[in-house]
Structure formats: structure tokens, C-alpha cells
mmCIF file of C-alpha atoms and ligand atoms in Angstrom:
data_model
loop_
_atom_site.group_PDB
_atom_site.id
_atom_site.type_symbol
_atom_site.label_atom_id
_atom_site.label_comp_id
_atom_site.label_asym_id
_atom_site.label_seq_id
_atom_site.Cartn_x
_atom_site.Cartn_y
_atom_site.Cartn_z
ATOM 1 C CA MET A 505 162.099 46.771 -100.953
ATOM 2 C CA CYS A 506 162.887 43.281 -99.728
ATOM 3 C CA PRO A 507 163.627 41.118 -102.790
ATOM 4 C CA GLU A 508 162.126 38.080 -101.120
ATOM 5 C CA CYS A 509 158.844 39.288 -99.629
ATOM 6 C CA TYR A 510 158.209 42.501 -101.633
ATOM 7 C CA SER A 511 157.928 44.913 -98.705
ATOM 8 C CA SER A 512 160.130 47.631 -97.273
ATOM 9 C CA TYR A 513 158.504 47.459 -93.854
ATOM 10 C CA LYS A 514 159.424 44.354 -91.958
ATOM 11 C CA ARG A 515 156.950 45.008 -89.147
ATOM 12 C CA ILE A 516 153.949 45.923 -91.270
ATOM 13 C CA THR A 517 152.235 42.531 -91.005
ATOM 14 C CA PRO A 518 150.022 41.203 -89.467
ATOM 15 C CA LEU A 519 147.609 43.912 -90.514
ATOM 16 C CA ARG A 520 144.772 42.877 -88.193
ATOM 17 C CA ASN A 521 144.895 41.701 -84.574
ATOM 18 C CA PRO A 522 148.684 41.343 -84.696
ATOM 19 C CA GLU A 523 149.081 39.862 -81.218
ATOM 20 C CA GLU A 524 146.516 37.153 -81.764
ATOM 21 C CA CYS A 525 147.792 36.409 -85.245
ATOM 22 C CA LEU A 526 151.418 36.053 -84.179
ATOM 23 C CA ALA A 527 150.530 33.971 -81.154
ATOM 24 C CA GLN A 528 147.996 31.644 -82.712
ATOM 25 C CA HIS A 529 148.529 31.435 -86.446
ATOM 26 C CA ARG A 530 151.232 29.715 -88.401
ATOM 27 C CA GLN A 531 153.649 32.308 -89.807
ATOM 28 C CA TYR A 532 155.980 32.356 -92.723
ATOM 29 C CA MET A 533 159.181 34.196 -91.831
ATOM 30 C CA CYS A 534 160.982 35.952 -94.642
ATOM 31 C CA SER A 535 164.540 34.673 -94.581
ATOM 32 C CA THR A 536 165.876 37.973 -95.920
ATOM 33 C CA CYS A 537 164.245 40.638 -93.726
ATOM 34 C CA GLY A 538 162.579 38.544 -91.019
ATOM 35 C CA ARG A 539 159.039 39.744 -91.735
ATOM 36 C CA PHE A 540 156.256 37.437 -90.596
ATOM 37 C CA ILE A 541 153.384 36.678 -92.939
ATOM 38 C CA CYS A 542 150.318 34.799 -91.718
ATOM 39 C CA VAL A 543 149.967 31.462 -93.509
ATOM 40 C CA SER A 544 147.198 30.095 -91.360
ATOM 41 C CA THR A 545 144.909 27.916 -93.476
ATOM 42 C CA GLU A 546 141.176 27.467 -93.060
ATOM 43 C CA LYS A 547 139.064 24.366 -93.441
ATOM 44 C CA HIS A 548 138.923 24.391 -97.221
ATOM 45 C CA GLY A 549 142.588 25.172 -97.673
ATOM 46 C CA LYS A 550 141.942 28.888 -98.012
ATOM 47 C CA PHE A 551 144.345 31.381 -96.505
ATOM 48 C CA ARG A 552 144.543 35.140 -96.195
ATOM 49 C CA ALA A 553 146.509 35.667 -99.390
ATOM 50 C CA LEU A 554 143.672 34.168 -101.464
ATOM 51 C CA PHE A 555 141.014 36.607 -100.293
ATOM 52 C CA PRO A 556 140.476 39.996 -101.930
ATOM 53 C CA PHE A 557 142.499 43.000 -100.795
ATOM 54 C CA GLN A 558 141.426 46.655 -100.729
ATOM 55 C CA SER A 559 144.686 47.928 -102.135
ATOM 56 C CA LEU A 560 147.597 46.806 -104.240
ATOM 57 C CA GLU A 561 149.969 47.587 -101.368
ATOM 58 C CA LYS A 562 148.158 45.176 -99.057
ATOM 59 C CA ALA A 563 148.020 42.459 -101.686
ATOM 60 C CA LYS A 564 151.763 42.812 -102.210
ATOM 61 C CA LEU A 565 152.352 42.165 -98.511
ATOM 62 C CA TYR A 566 150.814 38.725 -98.900
ATOM 63 C CA LEU A 567 152.123 37.843 -102.339
ATOM 64 C CA ARG A 568 155.115 36.004 -100.940
ATOM 65 C CA SER A 569 152.985 33.868 -98.624
ATOM 66 C CA ALA A 570 150.824 32.816 -101.574
ATOM 67 C CA GLU A 571 153.907 31.797 -103.535
ATOM 68 C CA VAL A 572 155.211 29.779 -100.609
ATOM 69 C CA LEU A 573 151.926 27.984 -99.986
ATOM 70 C CA LEU A 574 151.095 27.385 -103.640
ATOM 71 C CA LYS A 575 154.741 26.680 -104.533
ATOM 72 C CA LYS A 576 154.429 28.787 -107.696
ATOM 73 C CA PRO A 577 155.126 32.375 -108.680
ATOM 74 C CA CYS A 578 151.968 34.431 -108.355
ATOM 75 C CA GLY A 579 150.585 37.674 -109.691
ATOM 76 C CA ILE A 580 148.211 40.317 -108.410
ATOM 77 C CA TYR A 581 145.117 41.052 -110.474
ATOM 78 C CA GLU A 582 142.794 44.015 -110.172
ATOM 79 C CA PHE A 583 139.041 43.616 -110.366
ATOM 80 C CA GLU A 584 136.113 45.933 -109.992
ATOM 81 C CA ASN A 585 133.423 44.835 -107.575
ATOM 82 C CA THR A 586 129.709 45.515 -108.055
ATOM 83 C CA GLN A 587 130.017 48.939 -106.415
ATOM 84 C CA GLY A 588 132.685 49.871 -108.919
ATOM 85 C CA ARG A 589 135.484 49.724 -106.363
ATOM 86 C CA SER A 590 138.805 48.114 -107.068
ATOM 87 C CA GLN A 591 139.765 44.867 -105.439
ATOM 88 C CA PHE A 592 143.032 43.045 -105.715
ATOM 89 C CA LYS A 593 143.439 39.286 -105.741
ATOM 90 C CA ILE A 594 146.410 36.994 -105.931
ATOM 91 C CA PHE A 595 146.430 34.127 -108.430
ATOM 92 C CA SER A 596 149.044 31.611 -109.467
ATOM 93 C CA SER A 597 147.820 31.135 -113.035
ATOM 94 C CA GLU A 598 145.687 32.669 -115.780
ATOM 95 C CA THR A 599 143.486 29.584 -115.572
ATOM 96 C CA ASP A 600 142.642 30.372 -111.961
ATOM 97 C CA VAL A 601 141.810 33.954 -112.911
ATOM 98 C CA GLU A 602 139.444 32.736 -115.617
ATOM 99 C CA LEU A 603 137.777 30.294 -113.236
ATOM 100 C CA TYR A 604 137.301 33.064 -110.701
ATOM 101 C CA LEU A 605 135.753 35.399 -113.277
ATOM 102 C CA LYS A 606 133.451 32.643 -114.513
ATOM 103 C CA LYS A 607 132.277 31.937 -110.948
ATOM 104 C CA LYS A 608 131.640 35.622 -110.355
ATOM 105 C CA GLN A 609 129.333 35.832 -113.339
ATOM 106 C CA GLU A 610 127.130 32.959 -112.219
HETATM 107 ZN ZN1 ZN B 255 146.931 35.329 -88.829
HETATM 108 ZN ZN1 ZN B 256 161.465 40.188 -96.577
#
């Protein structure tokens, strides 16, 4: 596994529409293995790494990009959605996790 970006597959990302993503979105390039990770930000400062992932493996692929953009070490947290399925989200602090859980309950 790459010690910098946490993946053993340097061509695994982008996961969706790779051509469009590489051509049009800002990319973070891992300086160890050369893997590109999409760091394109949306209007409200959101980026792919902050949205829920279907699996831990996929979340791990974006963990490094979250750390780069947030400039902090991050962790992956598992949640169950209303259908009882697992979702994985990246957060940079326990406070952010608590805020997210609070919002979800509203
Ligand atoms: Zn992209
Ligand atoms: Zn790497």
C-alpha cells in the first residue's frame, strides 16, 4: 500500500467518468506513487471526499485528498443509513462527526 495515499492501485481513481474527471477537474497527484485524486471543489466548498462512500475501500481512496484539502489528518467513520446499509464518511475531527450526527437527527 502506498504510505502517502493509502492505495496499492495507482490507476484506480477516478472511479467515475475518468476521462472527464482527469481532463476537467483539479487533481491531487500523490508524490509517492503518482496516483491522481480528484480535488475539484463545488460551490459550497464541498468535494468528493466529504460525501458518503459505499465501501471502506472507496473511502480510503479519497482519504488523502481530504487530508490535503483540510490540511489535517482525517479518519473514516462508518454509519448506518435509514435502510440499514453501511456508509462511510471522512471527517477531520470528532466535533465534525458529532455535528453531522446531530444534523442527521433533525
Ligand atoms: Zn473529478
Ligand atoms: Zn500514492
